[in-house]
PDB file of C-alpha atoms and ligand atoms in Angstrom:
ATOM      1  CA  UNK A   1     145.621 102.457  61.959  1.00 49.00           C
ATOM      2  CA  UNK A   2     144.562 102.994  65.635  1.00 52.00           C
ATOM      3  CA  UNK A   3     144.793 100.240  67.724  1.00 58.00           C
ATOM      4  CA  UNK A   4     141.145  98.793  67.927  1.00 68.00           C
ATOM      5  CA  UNK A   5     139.529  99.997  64.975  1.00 78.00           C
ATOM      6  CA  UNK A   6     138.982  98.619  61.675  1.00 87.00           C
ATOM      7  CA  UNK A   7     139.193  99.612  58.391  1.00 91.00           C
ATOM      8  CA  UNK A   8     136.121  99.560  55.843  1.00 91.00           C
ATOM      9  CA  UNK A   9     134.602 100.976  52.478  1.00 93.00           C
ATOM     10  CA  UNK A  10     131.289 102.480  51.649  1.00 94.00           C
ATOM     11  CA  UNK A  11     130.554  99.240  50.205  1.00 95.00           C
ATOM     12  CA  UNK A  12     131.319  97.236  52.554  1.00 95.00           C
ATOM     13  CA  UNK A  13     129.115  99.073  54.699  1.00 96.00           C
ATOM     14  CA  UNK A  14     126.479  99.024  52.449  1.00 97.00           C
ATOM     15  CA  UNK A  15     126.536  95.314  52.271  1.00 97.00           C
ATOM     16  CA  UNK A  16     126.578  95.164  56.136  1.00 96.00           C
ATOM     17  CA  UNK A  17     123.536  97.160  55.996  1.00 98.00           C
ATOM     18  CA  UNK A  18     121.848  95.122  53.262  1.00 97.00           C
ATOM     19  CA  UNK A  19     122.800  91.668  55.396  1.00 97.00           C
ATOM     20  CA  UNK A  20     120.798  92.634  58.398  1.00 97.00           C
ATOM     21  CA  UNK A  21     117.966  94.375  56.300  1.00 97.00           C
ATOM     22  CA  UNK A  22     117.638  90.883  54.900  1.00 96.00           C
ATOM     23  CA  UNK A  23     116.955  89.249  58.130  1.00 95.00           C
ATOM     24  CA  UNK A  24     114.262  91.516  58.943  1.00 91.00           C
ATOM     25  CA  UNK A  25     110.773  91.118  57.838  1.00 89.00           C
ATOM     26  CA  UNK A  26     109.685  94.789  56.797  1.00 91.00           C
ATOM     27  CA  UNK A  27     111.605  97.802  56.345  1.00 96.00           C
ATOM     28  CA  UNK A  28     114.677  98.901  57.770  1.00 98.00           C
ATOM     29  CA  UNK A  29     116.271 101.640  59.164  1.00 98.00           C
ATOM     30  CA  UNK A  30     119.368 102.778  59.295  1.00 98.00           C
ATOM     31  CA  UNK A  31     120.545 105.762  61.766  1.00 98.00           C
ATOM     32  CA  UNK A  32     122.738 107.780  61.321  1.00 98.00           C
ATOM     33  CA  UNK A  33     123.772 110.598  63.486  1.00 98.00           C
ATOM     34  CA  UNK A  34     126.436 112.849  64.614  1.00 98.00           C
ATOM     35  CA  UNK A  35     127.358 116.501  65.037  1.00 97.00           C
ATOM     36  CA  UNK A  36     126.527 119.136  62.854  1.00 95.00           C
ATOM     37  CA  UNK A  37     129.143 119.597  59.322  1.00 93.00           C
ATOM     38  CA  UNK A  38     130.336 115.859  60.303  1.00 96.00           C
ATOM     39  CA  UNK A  39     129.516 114.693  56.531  1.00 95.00           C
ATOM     40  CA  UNK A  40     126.102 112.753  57.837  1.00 97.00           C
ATOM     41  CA  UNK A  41     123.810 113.425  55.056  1.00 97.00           C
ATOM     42  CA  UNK A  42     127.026 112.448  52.289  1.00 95.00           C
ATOM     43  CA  UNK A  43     127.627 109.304  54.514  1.00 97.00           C
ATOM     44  CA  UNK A  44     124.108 108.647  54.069  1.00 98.00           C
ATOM     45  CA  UNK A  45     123.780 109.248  50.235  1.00 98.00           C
ATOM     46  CA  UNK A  46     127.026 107.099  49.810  1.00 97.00           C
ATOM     47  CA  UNK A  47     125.538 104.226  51.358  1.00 98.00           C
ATOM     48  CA  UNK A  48     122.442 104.436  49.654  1.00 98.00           C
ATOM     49  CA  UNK A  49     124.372 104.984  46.050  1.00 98.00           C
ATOM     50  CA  UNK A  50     126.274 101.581  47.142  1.00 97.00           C
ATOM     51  CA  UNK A  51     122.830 100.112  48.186  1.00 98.00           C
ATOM     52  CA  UNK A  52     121.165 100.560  44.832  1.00 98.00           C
ATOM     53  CA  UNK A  53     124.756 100.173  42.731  1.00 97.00           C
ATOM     54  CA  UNK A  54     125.117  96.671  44.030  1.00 96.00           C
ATOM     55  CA  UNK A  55     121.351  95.994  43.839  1.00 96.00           C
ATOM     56  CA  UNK A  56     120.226  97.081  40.451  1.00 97.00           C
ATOM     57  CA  UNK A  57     117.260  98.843  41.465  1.00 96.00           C
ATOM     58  CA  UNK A  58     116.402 101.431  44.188  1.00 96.00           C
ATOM     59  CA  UNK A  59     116.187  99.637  47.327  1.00 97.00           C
ATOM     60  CA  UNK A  60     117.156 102.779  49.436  1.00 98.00           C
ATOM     61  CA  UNK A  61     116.666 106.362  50.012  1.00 98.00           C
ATOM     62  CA  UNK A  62     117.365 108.721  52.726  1.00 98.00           C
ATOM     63  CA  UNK A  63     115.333 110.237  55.144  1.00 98.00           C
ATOM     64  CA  UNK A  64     116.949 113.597  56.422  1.00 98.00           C
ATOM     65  CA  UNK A  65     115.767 114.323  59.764  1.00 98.00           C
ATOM     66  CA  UNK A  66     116.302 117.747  58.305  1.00 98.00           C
ATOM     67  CA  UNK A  67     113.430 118.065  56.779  1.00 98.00           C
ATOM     68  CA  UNK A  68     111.796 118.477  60.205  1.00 98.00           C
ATOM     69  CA  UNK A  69     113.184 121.847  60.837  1.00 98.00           C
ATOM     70  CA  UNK A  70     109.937 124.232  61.854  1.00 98.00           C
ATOM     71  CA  UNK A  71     110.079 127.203  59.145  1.00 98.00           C
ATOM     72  CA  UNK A  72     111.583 130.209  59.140  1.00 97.00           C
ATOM     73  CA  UNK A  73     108.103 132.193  59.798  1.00 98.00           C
ATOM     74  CA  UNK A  74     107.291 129.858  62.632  1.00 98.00           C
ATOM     75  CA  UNK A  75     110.696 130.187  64.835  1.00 98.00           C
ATOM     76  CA  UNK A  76     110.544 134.241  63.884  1.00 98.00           C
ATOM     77  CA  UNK A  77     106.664 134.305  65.121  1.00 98.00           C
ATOM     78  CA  UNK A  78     108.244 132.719  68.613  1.00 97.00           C
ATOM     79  CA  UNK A  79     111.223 134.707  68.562  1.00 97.00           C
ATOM     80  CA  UNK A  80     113.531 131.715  68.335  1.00 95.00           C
ATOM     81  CA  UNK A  81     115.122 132.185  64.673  1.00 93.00           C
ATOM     82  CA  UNK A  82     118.274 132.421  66.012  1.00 88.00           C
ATOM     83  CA  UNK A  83     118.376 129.232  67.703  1.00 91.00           C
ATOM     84  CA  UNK A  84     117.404 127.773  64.354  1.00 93.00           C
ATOM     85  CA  UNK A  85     119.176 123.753  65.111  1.00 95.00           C
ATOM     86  CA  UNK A  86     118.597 123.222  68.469  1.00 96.00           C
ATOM     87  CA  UNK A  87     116.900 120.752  69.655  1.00 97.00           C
ATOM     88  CA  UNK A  88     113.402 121.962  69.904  1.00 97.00           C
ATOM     89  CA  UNK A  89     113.441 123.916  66.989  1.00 98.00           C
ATOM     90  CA  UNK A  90     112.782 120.563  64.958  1.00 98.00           C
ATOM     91  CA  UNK A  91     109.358 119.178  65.307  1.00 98.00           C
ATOM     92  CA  UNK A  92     110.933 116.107  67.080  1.00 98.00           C
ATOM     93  CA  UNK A  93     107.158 114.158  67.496  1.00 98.00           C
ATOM     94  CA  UNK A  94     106.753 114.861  63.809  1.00 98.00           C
ATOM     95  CA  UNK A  95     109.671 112.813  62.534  1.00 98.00           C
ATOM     96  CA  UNK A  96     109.196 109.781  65.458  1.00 98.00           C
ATOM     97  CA  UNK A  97     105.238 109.723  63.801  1.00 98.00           C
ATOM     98  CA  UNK A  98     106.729 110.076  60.118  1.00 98.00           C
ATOM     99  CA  UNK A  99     109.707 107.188  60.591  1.00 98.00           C
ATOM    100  CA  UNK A 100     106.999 104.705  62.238  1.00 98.00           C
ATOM    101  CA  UNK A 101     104.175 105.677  59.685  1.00 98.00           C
ATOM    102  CA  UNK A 102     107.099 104.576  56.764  1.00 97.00           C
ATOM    103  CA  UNK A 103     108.003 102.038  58.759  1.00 96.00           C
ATOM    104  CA  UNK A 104     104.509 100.529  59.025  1.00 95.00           C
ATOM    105  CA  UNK A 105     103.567 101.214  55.418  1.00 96.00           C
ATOM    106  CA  UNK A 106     102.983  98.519  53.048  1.00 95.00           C
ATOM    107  CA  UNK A 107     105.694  98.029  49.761  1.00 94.00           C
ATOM    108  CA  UNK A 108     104.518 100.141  47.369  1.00 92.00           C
ATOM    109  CA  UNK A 109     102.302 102.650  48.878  1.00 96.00           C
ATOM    110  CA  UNK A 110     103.426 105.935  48.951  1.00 97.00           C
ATOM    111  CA  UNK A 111     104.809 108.265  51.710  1.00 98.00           C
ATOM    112  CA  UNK A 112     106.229 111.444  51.306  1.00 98.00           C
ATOM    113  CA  UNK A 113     109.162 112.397  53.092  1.00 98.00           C
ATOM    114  CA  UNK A 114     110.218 116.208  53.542  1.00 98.00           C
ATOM    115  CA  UNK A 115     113.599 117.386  52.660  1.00 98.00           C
ATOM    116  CA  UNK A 116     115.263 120.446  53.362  1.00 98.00           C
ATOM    117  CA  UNK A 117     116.471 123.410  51.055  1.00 96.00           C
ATOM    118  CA  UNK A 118     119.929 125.292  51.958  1.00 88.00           C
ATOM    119  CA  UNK A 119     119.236 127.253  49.359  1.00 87.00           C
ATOM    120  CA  UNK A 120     115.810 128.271  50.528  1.00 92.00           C
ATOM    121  CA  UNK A 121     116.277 127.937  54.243  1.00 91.00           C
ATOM    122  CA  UNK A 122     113.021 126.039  54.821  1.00 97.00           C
ATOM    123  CA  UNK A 123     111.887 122.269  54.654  1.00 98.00           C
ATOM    124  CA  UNK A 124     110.230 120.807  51.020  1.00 98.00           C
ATOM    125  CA  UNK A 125     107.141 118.768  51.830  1.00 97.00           C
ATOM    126  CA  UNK A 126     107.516 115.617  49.659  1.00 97.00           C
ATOM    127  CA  UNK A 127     110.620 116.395  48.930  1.00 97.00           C
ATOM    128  CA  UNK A 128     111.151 112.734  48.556  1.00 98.00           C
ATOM    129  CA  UNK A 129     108.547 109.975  48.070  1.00 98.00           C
ATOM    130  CA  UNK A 130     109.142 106.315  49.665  1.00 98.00           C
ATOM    131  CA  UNK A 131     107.403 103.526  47.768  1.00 96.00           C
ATOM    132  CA  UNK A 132     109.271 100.510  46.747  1.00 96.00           C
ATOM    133  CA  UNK A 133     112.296 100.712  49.100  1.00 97.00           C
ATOM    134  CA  UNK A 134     112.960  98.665  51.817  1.00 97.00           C
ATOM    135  CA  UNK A 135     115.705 100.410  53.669  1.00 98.00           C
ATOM    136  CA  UNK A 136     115.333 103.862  55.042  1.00 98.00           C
ATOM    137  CA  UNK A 137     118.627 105.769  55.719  1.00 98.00           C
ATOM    138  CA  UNK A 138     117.916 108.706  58.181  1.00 98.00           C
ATOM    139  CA  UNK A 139     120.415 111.097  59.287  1.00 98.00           C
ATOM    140  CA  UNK A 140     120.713 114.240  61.380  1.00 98.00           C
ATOM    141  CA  UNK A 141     122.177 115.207  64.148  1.00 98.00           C
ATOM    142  CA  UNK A 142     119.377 114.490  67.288  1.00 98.00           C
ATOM    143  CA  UNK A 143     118.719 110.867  66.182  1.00 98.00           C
ATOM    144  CA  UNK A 144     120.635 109.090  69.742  1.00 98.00           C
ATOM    145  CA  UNK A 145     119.415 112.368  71.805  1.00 98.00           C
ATOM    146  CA  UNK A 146     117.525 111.560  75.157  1.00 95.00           C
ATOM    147  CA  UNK A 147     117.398 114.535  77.656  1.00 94.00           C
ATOM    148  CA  UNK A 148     114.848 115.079  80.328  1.00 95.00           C
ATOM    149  CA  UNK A 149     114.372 118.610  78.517  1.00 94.00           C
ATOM    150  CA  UNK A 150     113.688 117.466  74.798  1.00 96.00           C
ATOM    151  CA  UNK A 151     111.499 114.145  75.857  1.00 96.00           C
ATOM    152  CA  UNK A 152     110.415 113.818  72.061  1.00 97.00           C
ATOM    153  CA  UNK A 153     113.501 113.096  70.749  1.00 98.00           C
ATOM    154  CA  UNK A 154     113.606 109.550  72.892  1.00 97.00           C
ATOM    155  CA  UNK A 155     110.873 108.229  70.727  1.00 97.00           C
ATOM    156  CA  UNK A 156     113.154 108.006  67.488  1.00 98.00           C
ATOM    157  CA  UNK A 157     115.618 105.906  69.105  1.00 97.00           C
ATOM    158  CA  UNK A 158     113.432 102.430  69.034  1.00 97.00           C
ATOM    159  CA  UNK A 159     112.425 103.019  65.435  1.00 98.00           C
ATOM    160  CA  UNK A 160     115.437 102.307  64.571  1.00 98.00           C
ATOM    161  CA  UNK A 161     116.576  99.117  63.502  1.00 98.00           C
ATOM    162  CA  UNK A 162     120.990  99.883  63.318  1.00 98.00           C
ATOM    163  CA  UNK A 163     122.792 103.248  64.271  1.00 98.00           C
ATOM    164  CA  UNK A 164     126.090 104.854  63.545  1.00 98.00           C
ATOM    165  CA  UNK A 165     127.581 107.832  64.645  1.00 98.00           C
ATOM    166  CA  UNK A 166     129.716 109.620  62.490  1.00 98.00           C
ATOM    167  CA  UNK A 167     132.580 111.261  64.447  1.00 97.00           C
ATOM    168  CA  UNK A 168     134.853 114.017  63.206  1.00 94.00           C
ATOM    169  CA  UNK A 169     137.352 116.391  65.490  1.00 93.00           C
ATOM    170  CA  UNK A 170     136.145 119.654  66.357  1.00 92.00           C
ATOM    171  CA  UNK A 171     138.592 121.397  64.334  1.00 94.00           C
ATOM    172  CA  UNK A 172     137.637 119.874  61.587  1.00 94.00           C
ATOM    173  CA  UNK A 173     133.935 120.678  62.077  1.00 94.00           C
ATOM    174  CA  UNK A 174     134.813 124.256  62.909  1.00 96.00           C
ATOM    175  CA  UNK A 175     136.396 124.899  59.939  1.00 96.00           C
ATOM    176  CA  UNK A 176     134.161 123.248  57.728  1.00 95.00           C
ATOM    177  CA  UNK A 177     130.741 125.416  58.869  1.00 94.00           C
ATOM    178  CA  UNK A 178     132.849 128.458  59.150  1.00 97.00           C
ATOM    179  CA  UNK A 179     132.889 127.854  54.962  1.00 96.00           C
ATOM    180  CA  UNK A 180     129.406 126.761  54.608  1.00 92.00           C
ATOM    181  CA  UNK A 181     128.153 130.098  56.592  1.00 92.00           C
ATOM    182  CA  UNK A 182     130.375 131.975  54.699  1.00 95.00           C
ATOM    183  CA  UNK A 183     128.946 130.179  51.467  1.00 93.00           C
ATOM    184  CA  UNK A 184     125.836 131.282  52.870  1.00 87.00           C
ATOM    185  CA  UNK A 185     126.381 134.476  52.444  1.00 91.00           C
ATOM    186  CA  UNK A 186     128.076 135.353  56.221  1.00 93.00           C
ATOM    187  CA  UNK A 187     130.903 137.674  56.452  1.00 97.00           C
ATOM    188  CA  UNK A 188     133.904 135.841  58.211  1.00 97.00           C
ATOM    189  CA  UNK A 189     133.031 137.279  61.544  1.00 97.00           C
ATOM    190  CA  UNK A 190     129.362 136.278  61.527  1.00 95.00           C
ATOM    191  CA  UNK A 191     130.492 132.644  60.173  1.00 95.00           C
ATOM    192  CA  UNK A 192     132.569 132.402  63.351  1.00 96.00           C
ATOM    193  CA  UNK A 193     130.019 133.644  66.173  1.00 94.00           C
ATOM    194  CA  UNK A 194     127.197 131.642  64.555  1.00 92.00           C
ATOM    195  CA  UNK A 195     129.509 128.349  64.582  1.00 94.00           C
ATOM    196  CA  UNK A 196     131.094 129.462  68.607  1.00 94.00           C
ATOM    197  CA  UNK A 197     127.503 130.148  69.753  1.00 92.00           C
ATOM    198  CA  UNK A 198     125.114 127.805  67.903  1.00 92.00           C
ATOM    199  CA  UNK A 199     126.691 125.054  66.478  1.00 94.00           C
ATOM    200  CA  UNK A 200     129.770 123.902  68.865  1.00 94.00           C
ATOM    201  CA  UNK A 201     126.598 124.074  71.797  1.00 94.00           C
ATOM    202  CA  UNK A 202     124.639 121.420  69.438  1.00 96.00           C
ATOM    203  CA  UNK A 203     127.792 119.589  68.957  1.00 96.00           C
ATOM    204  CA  UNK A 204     128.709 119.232  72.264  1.00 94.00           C
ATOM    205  CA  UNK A 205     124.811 118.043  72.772  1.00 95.00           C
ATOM    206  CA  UNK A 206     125.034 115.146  70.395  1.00 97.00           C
ATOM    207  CA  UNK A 207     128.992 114.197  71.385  1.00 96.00           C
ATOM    208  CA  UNK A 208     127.041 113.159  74.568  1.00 96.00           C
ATOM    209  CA  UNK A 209     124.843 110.668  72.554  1.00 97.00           C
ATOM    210  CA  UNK A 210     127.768 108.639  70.923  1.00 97.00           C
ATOM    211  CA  UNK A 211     127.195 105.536  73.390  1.00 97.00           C
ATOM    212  CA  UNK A 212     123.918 104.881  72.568  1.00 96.00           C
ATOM    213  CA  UNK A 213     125.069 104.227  69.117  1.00 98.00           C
ATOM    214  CA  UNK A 214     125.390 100.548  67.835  1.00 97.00           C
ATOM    215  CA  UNK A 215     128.851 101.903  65.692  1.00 96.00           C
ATOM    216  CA  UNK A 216     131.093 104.961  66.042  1.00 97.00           C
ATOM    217  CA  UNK A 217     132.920 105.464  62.341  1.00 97.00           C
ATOM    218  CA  UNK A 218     135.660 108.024  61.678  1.00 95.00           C
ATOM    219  CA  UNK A 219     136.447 109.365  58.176  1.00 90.00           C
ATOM    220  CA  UNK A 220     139.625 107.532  57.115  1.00 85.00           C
ATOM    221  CA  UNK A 221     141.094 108.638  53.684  1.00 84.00           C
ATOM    222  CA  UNK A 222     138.275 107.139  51.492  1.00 83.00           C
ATOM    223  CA  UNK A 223     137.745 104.745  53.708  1.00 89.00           C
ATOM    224  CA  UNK A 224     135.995 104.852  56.979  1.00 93.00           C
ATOM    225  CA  UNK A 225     137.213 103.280  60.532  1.00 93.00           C
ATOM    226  CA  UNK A 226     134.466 101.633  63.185  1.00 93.00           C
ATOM    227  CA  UNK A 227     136.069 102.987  66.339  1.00 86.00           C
TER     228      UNK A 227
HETATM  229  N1  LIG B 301     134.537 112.837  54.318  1.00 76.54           N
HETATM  230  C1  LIG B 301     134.568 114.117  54.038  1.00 76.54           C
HETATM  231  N2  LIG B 301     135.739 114.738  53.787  1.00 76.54           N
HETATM  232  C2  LIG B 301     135.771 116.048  53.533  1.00 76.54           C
HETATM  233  N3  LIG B 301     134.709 116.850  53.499  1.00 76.54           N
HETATM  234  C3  LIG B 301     133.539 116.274  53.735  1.00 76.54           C
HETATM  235  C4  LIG B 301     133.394 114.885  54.035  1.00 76.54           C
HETATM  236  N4  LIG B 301     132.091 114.605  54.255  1.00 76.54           N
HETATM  237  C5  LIG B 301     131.462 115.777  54.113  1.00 76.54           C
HETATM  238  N5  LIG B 301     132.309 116.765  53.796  1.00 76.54           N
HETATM  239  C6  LIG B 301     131.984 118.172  53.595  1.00 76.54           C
HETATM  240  O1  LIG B 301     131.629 118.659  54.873  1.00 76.54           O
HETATM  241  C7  LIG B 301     130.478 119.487  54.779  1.00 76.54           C
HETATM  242  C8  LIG B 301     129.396 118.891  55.631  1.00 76.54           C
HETATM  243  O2  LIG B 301     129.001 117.648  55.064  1.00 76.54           O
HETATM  244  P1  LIG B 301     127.511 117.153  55.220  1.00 76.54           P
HETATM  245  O3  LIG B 301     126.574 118.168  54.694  1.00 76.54           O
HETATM  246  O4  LIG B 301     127.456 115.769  54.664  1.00 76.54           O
HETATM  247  O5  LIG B 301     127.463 117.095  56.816  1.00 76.54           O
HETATM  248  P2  LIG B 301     126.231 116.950  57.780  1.00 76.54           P
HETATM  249  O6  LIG B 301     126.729 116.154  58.938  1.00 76.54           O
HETATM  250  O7  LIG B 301     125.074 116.417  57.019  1.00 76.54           O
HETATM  251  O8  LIG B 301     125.961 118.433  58.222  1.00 76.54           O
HETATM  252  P3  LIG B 301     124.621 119.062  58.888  1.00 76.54           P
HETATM  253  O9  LIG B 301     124.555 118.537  60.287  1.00 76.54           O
HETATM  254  O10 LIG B 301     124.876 120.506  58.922  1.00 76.54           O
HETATM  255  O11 LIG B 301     123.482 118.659  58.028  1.00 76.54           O
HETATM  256  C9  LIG B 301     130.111 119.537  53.293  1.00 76.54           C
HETATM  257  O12 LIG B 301     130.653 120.718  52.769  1.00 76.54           O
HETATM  258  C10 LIG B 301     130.761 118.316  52.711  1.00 76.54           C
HETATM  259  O13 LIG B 301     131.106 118.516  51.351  1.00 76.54           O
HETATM  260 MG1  LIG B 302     123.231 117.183  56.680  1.00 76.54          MG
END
């Protein structure tokens, strides 16, 4: 093990979540952000799996921040398709007003939550629906992000009540969206210019937002480590 850093499970960091949810009146919200392929959105299903295993009822969901990409007719109308994952090609002030409006909602009243369809391309309104559960696990990459030149990203930060930031090696990332392109239907080539000229720029965006989280956890075996 690296010097510093200590071992834990999913459920152990499930139960850490479910500890502090406790002391909080309301709903809480876990963050949880990194670079893009860094295994975010399967952290965050883990944890809520573990949430609900060791509850016995649903007491979490997730709320991907993906589901705030603008469509695919939208970013071709302003010519920025090909930026699709950047920073302002999410509608940023969207998900701050969605997190706070779920936030704020009474137990039991609905909210739909959008998801997002790799199979489609394009967000799902209501792809899921928050009622009963009282801890929200978001995850994307842009949570931590505050830069003078994407101010509405700052206004997710306070809505949230814990953050981690998943952290995984470059190479590692490379490889794995070089295989999800190519899954997508992307020759080799194509897999490898849209990772070197999109991706590794958005990485190297949210690498900078690390410190402002509240832990840093690396993928160890089946375990994870908190840096
Ligand atoms: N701990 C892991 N070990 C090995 N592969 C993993 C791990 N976590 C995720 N993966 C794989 O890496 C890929 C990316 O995972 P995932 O979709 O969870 O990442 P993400 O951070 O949500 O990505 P994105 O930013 O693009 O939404 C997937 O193919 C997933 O199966
Ligand atoms: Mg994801």
């Amino acid at each position: 093990m690296t010097r510093g850093s200590v071992e834990t499970s999913l459920a152990e960091l499930a139960a850490r979540v479910r500890r502090r949810a406790q002391e909080k009146s309301g709903r809480f919200v876990l963050g949880i952000a990194g670079p893009p392929g860094a295994g975010k959105s399967t952290l965050a299903r883990g944890v809520r799996d573990e949430l609900n295993i060791a509850a016995g009822y649903p007491i979490a969901e997730v709320a991907p921040m993906d589901g705030f990409h603008l469509s695919t007719a939208q970013l071709r109308a302003a010519g920025d398709l090909a930026r699709k994952g950047e920073p302002d090609t999410f509608d940023a002030a969207g998900y701050a007003a969605l997190l706070r409006r779920v936030r704020e909602t009474p137990l039991a009243e609905p909210v739909p939550w959008p998801t997002y369809s790799r199979e489609l391309h394009e967000p799902v309104s209501g792809g899921v629906v928050f009622d009963r559960q009282t801890i929200i696990v978001t995850e994307g990459n842009y949570l931590l992000l505050d830069d003078p030149a994407h101010p509405d990203w700052a206004a997710v930060r306070p809505l949230l009540d814990e953050t981690w930031y998943l952290d995984v090696p470059r190479p590692i990332i490379e490889k794995r969206l070089i295989r999800r392109h190519m899954r997508g239907g992307r020759t080799l080539e194509a897999a490898k210019l849209k990772v070197a000229e999109s991706d590794l720029l958005n990485a190297r965006l949210v690498e900078h937002t690390r410190p402002g989280a509240d832990l840093t956890l690396r993928k160890y075996g089946r375990a994870y480590r908190i840096a």
